[in-house]
Coordinates of C-alpha atoms in Angstrom, one line a residue:
X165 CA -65.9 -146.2 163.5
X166 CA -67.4 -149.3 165.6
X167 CA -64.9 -151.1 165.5
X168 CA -62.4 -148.3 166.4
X169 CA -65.2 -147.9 169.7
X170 CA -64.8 -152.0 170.2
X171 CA -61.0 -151.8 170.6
X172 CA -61.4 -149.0 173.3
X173 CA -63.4 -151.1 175.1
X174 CA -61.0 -151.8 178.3
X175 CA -59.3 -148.1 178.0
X176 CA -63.0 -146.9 178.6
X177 CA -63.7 -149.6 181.6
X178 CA -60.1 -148.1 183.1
X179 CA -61.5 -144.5 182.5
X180 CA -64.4 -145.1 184.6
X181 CA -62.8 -147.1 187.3
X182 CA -60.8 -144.2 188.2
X183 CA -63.7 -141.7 187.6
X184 CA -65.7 -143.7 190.4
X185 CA -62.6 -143.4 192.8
X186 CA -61.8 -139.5 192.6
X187 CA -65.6 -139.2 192.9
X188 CA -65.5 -141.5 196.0
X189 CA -62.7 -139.5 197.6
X190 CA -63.8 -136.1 196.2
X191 CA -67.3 -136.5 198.4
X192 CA -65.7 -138.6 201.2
X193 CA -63.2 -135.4 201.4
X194 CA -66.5 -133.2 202.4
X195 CA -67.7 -135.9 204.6
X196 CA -64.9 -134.4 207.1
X197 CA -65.9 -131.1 207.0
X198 CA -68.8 -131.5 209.6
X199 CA -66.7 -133.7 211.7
X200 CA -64.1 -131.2 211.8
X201 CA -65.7 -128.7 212.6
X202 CA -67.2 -129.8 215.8
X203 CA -63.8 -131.6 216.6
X204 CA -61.8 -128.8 216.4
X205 CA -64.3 -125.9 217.0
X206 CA -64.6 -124.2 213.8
X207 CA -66.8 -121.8 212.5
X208 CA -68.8 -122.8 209.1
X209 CA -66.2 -120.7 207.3
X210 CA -63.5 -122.1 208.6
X211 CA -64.5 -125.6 208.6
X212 CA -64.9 -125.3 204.6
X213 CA -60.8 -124.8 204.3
X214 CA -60.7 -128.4 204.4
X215 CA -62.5 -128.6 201.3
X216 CA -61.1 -125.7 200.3
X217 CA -57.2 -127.3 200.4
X218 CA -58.9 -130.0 198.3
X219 CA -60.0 -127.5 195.0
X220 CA -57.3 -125.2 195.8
X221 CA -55.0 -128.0 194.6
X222 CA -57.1 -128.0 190.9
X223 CA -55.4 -124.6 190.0
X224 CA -51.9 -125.4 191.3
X225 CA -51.6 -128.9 189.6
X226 CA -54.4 -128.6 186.9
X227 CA -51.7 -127.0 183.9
X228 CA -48.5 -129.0 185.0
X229 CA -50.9 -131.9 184.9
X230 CA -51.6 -131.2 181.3
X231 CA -48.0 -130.8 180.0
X232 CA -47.3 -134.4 182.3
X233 CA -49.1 -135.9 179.8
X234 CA -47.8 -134.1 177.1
X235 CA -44.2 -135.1 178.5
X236 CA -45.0 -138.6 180.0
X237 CA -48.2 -140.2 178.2
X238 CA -51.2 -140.9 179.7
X239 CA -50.4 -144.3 181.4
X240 CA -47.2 -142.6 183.6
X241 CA -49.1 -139.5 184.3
X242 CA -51.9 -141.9 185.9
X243 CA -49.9 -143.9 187.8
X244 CA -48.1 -141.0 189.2
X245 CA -51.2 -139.6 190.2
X246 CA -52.7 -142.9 192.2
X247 CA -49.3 -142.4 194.1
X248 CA -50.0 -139.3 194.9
X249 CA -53.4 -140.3 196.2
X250 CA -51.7 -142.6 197.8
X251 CA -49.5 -140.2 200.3
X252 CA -52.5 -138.0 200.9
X253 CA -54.6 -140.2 202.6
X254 CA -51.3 -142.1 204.2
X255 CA -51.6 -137.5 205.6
X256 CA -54.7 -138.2 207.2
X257 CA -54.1 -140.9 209.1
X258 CA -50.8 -138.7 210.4
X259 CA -53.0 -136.1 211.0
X260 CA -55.4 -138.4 213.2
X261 CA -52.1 -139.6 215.2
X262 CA -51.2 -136.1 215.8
X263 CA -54.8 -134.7 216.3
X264 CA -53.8 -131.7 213.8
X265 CA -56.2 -130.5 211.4
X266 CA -53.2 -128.3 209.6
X267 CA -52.1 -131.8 209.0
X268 CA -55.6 -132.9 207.3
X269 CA -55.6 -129.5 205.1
X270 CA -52.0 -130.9 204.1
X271 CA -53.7 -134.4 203.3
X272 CA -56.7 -132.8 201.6
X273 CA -54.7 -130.2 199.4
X274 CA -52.5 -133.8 198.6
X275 CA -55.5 -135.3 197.8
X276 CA -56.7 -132.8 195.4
X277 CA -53.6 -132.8 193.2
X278 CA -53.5 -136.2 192.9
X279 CA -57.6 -136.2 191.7
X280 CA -56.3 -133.5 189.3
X281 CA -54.2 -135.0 188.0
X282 CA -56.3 -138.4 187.7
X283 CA -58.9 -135.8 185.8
X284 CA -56.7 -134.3 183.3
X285 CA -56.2 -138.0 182.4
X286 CA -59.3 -139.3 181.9
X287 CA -61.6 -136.4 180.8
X288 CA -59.8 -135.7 177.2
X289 CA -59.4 -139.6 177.2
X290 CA -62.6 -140.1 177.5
X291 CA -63.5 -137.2 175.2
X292 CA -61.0 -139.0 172.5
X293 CA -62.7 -142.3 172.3
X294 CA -64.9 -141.5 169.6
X295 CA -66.6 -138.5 167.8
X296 CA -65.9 -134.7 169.4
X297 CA -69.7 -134.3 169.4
X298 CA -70.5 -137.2 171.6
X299 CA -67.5 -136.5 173.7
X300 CA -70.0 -134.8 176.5
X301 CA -72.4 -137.9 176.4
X302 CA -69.5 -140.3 177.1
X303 CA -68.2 -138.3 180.1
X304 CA -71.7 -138.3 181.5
X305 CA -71.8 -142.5 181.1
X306 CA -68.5 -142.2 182.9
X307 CA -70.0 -139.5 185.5
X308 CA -72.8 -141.7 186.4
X309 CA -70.6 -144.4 188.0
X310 CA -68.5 -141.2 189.6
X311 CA -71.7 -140.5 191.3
X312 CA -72.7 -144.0 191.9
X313 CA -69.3 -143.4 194.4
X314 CA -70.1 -140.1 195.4
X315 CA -73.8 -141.6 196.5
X316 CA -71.8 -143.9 198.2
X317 CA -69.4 -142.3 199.8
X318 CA -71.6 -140.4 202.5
X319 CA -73.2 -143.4 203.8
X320 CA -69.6 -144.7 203.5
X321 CA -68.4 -141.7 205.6
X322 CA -71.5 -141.8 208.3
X323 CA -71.9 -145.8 209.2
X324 CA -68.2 -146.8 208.3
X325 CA -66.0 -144.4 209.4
X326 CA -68.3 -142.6 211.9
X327 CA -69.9 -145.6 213.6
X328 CA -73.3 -143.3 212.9
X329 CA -72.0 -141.3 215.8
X330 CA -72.9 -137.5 216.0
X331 CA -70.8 -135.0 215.6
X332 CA -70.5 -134.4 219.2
X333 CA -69.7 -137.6 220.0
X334 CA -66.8 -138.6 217.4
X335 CA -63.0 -138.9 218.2
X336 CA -60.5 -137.9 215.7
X337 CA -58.8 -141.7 215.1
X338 CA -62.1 -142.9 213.8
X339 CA -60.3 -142.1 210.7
X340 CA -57.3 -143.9 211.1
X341 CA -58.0 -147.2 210.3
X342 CA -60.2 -146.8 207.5
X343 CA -57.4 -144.5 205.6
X344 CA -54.9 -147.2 205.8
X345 CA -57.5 -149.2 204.1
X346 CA -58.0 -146.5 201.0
X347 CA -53.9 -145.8 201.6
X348 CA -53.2 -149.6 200.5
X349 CA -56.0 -149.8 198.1
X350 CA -54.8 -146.7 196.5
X351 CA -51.0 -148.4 196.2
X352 CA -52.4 -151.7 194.5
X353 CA -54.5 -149.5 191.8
X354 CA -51.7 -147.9 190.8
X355 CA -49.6 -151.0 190.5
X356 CA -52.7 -152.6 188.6
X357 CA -52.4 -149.3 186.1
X358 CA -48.2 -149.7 185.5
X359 CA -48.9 -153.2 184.0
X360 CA -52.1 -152.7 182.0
X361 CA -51.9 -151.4 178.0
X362 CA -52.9 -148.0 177.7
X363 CA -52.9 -146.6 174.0
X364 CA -52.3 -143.3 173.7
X365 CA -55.0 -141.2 171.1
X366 CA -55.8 -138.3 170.1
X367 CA -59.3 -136.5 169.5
X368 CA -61.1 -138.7 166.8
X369 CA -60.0 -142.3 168.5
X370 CA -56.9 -142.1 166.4
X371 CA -53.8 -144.2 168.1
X372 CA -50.7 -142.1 167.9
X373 CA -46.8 -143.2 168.9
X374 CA -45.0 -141.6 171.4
X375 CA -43.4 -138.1 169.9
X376 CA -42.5 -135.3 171.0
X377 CA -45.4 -132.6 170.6
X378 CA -45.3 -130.2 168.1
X379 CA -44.4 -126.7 169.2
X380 CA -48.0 -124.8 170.0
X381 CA -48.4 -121.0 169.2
X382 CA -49.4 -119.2 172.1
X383 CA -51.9 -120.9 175.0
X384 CA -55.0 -122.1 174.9
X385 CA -56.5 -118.9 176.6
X386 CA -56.6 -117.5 173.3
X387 CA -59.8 -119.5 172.8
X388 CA -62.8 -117.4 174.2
X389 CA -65.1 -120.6 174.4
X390 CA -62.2 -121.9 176.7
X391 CA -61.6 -119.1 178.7
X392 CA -65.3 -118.7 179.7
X393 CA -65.5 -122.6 179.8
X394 CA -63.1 -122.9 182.8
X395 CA -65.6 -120.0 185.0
X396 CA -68.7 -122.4 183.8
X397 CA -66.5 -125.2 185.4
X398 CA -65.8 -122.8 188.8
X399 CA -69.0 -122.3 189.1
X400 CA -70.4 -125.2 188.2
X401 CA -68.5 -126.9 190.7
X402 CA -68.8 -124.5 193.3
X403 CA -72.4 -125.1 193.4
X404 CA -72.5 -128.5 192.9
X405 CA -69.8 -128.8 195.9
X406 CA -71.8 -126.2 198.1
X407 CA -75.2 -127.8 197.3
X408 CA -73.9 -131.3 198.4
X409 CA -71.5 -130.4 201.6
X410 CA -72.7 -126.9 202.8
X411 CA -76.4 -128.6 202.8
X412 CA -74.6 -131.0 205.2
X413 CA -73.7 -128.4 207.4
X414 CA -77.5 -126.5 207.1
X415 CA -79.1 -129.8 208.0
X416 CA -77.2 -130.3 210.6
X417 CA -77.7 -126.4 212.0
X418 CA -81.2 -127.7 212.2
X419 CA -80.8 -130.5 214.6
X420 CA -81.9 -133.2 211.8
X421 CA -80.2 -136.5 212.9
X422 CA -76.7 -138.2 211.5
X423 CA -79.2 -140.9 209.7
X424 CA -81.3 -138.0 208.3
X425 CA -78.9 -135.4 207.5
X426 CA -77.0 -138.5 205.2
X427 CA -80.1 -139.9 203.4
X428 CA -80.9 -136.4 202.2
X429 CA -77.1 -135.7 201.3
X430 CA -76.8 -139.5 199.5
X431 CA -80.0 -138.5 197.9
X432 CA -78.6 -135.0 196.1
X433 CA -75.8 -136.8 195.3
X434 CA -77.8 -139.9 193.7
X435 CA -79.8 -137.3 191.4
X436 CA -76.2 -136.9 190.0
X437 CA -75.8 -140.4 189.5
X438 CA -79.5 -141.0 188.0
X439 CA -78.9 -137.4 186.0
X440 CA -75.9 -138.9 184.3
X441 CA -77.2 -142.4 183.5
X442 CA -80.5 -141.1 181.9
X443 CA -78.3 -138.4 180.2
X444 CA -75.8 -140.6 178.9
X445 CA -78.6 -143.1 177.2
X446 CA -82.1 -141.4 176.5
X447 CA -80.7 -138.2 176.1
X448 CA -77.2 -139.5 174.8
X449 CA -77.7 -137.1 171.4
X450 CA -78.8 -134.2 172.9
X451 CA -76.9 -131.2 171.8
X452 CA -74.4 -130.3 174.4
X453 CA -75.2 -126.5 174.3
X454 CA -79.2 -127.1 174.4
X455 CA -78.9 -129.8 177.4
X456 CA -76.7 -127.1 179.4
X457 CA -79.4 -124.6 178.7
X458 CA -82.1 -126.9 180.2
X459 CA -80.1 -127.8 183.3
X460 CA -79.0 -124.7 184.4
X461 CA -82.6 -123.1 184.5
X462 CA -83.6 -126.6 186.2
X463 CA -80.9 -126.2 189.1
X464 CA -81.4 -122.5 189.2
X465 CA -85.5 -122.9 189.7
X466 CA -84.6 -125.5 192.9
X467 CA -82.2 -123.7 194.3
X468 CA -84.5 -120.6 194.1
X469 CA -87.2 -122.6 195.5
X470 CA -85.3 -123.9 198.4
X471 CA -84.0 -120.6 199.4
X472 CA -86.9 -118.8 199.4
X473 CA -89.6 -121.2 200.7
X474 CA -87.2 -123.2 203.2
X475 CA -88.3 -125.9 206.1
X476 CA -88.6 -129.3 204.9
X477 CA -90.0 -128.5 201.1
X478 CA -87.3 -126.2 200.5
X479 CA -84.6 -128.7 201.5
X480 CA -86.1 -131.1 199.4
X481 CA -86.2 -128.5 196.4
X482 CA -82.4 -128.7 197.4
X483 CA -81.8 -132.0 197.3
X484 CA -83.4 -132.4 193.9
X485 CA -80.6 -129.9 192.5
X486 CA -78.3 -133.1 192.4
X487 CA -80.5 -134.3 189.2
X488 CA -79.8 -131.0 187.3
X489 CA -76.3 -130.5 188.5
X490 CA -75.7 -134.4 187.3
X491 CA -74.7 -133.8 183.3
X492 CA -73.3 -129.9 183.6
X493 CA -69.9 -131.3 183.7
X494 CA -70.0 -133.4 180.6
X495 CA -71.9 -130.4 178.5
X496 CA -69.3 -128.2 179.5
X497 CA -66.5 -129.9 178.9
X498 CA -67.9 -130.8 176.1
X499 CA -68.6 -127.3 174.6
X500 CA -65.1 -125.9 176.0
X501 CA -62.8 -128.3 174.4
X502 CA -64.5 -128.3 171.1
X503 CA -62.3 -127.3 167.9
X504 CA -59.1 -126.9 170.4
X505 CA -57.2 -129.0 168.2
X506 CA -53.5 -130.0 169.2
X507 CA -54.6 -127.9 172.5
X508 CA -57.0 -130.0 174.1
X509 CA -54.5 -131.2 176.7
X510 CA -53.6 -127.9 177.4
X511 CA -56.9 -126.8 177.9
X512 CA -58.5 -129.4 179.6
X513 CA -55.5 -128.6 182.2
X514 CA -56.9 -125.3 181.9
X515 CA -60.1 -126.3 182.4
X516 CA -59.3 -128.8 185.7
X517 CA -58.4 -125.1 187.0
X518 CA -61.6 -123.7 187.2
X519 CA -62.6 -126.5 189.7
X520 CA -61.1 -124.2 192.1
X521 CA -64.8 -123.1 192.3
X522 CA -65.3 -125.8 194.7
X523 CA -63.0 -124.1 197.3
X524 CA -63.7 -120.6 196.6
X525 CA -67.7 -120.4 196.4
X526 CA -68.6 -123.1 199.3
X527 CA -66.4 -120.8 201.7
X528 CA -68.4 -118.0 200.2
X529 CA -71.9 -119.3 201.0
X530 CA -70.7 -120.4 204.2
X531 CA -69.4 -116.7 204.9
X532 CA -72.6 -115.3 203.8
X533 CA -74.6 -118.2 206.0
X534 CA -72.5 -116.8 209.4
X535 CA -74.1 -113.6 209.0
X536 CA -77.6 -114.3 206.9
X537 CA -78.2 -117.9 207.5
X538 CA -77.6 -120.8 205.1
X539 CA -81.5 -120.6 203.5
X540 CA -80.8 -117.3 202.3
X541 CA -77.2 -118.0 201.5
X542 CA -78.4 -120.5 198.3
X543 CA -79.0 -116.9 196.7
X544 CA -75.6 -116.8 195.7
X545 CA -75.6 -120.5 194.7
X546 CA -78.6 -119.5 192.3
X547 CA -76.2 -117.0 190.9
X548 CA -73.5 -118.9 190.0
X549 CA -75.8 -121.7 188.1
X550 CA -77.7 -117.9 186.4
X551 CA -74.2 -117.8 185.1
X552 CA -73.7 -121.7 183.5
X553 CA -77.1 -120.4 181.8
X554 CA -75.6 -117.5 180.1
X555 CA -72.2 -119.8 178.9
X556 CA -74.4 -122.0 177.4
X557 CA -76.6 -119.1 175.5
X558 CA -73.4 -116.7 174.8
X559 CA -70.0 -117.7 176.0
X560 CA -69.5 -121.4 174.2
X561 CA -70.2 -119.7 170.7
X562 CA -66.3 -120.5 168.4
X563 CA -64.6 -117.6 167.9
X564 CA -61.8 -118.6 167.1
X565 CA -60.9 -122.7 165.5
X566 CA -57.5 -124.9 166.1
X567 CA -59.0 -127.3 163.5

């Protein structure tokens, strides 16, 4: 088995390069949201279709992403993708020149289908190189340098694109030349990907040829701990989008400062990336279904906390949600894909569907905050984590094996 691991060694370093970039654009995508909102005079709810387009884009690519790589391997599905990435944020700079934001929902929905797909690539990869019961402890390694971006990326946003400006005081083609920059770095990656090996494996760390796939009866939904997987990954997601960008916007309903609202933000965001490290070395062998236990009630206590008490204690209760939220992913994933079998593709397409969450329960909370405020609104945030409890307890129980 080690030296299976050694030979992996440069698919793995590939895996995480491009699980720091959709984590980079991913957060710098919900960096916009404030920005556009006071640009183009949005109310909260509206200003969350932006992010919205983004996870929206999850459900429509997440399944034909899947049978891509099915179809196509892993190597042209990925390059495919960084294309794709490539034209959406060659949309936002069209959408600066023409001052639109129907055109930046265009770029952002782009933007989206191309993370998908870059996802359903790397997660089962990922999952593949080694044992299925370490799988969730791998993705979390891999997650901790995704949110090593994601911490970035708001300071990124703020001081590089923004000029530290205030909302008030920004001009829509302060975008332009930094997304020509991500446009053409974006183009190089994926001509960096086309000329690099990239076995293709199966669960186990097994190298297979190219074939065609065997014919599969039935779907993938067929599997219970699947089916309730992919609403742990809505929610999760949801909440861990909603706790990061909609805490933007409640920050900066208070009045707090551009250089404040972004330490707190690249704070929550950096709990994800200290979560992930610690969880993918110290805790490396905890059991997927007793870490998502622990995490959920963690998340779910903070967000309580910050909802109920509020002012500057209950924003920081908030912000520590990042270091609870940090290892959901890789625990659920984890737990969801187990025992899938020759259906593991298909359902970790199915599963890139349920990030949809991140569109859906943002612009929930955000409706809820336009009427009750956003302290109060983390109620519903608090709800959807009470559910990634009860997955862990009830819903990722086999029913039903492919292996």
């Amino acid at each position: 088995m080690t030296t299976k691991t050694a030979n992996y060694k440069v698919p793995f370093i590939l895996m995480v390069i491009l699980f720091f970039l959709f984590g980079f654009l991913t957060v710098l995508n919900g960096q916009l949201q404030g920005p556009m909102k006071a640009l183009f005079d949005l109310t909260n709810a509206q200003s969350t279709i932006l992010t919205g387009a983004f996870f929206i884009a999850f459900v429509v690519t997440g399944a034909p992403a899947g049978m891509m790589i099915d179809k196509m391997g892993y190597k042209k599905t990925l390059v495919i993708a960084l294309l794709v990435v490539a034209v959406a944020l060659a949309t936002f700079f069209a959408g600066a020149k023409a001052v639109s934001f129907p055109i930046f929902v265009t770029g952002s929905f782009l933007l989206g289908a191309g993370i998908t797909m870059l996802q359903v690539v790397a997660n089962p990869y990922i999952s593949a190189l080694g044992t299925p019961e370490t799988a969730g402890s791998r993705i979390n390694l891999a997650g901790a340098f995704n949110s090593l971006a994601t911490t970035i990326a708001p300071i990124f946003a703020t001081y590089v694109i923004f000029g530290g400006k205030k909302n008030a005081d920004l001009v829509v083609g302060d975008v332009e030349i930094p997304y020509i920059g991500l446009t053409i770095f974006a183009v190089l990656l994926a001509a960096l990907f086309s000329r690099v090996s990239l076995p293709n494996i199966s669960q186990g760390g097994e190298e297979k040829t190219e074939e065609t796939p065997a014919k599969l009866e039935g779907t993938a939904w067929k599997f219970s701990h699947l089916t309730m997987g992919v609403l742990a990954i809505f929610c999760y997601v949801g909440a861990e989008v909603a706790s990061g960008n909609n805490l933007k916007l409640y920050l900066e309903g208070m009045g707090w400062e551009p250089g404040d609202v972004t330490l707190k933000i690249s704070l929550y965001w950096g709990g994800l990336m200290v979560g992930r490290f610690i969880g993918s070395s110290i805790f490396k062998n905890v059991d997927n279904r007793k870490g998502l236990v622990v995490v959920s009630l963690g998340s779910m206590a903070l967000t309580l906390a910050g909802s109920l008490i509020g002012g500057e204690l209950g924003v920081w209760a908030l912000t520590g949600v990042g270091l609870f939220h940090s290892v959901m992913w890789g625990y659920i994933f984890g737990l969801a894909i187990d025992k899938l079998g020759p259906y593991v593709n298909q359902g970790s397409g199915y599963l890139l569907m349920g990030v949809a969450g991140g569109a859906v329960i943002p612009y929930i909370q955000a409706t809820f905050a336009d009427s009750i405020g956003w302290q109060a609104s983390f109620l519903f945030i608090a709800a959807c984590q009470a559910y990634m409890l009860f997955y862990a307890l009830v819903g990722s129980r086999i029913k039903k094996s492919a292996v």
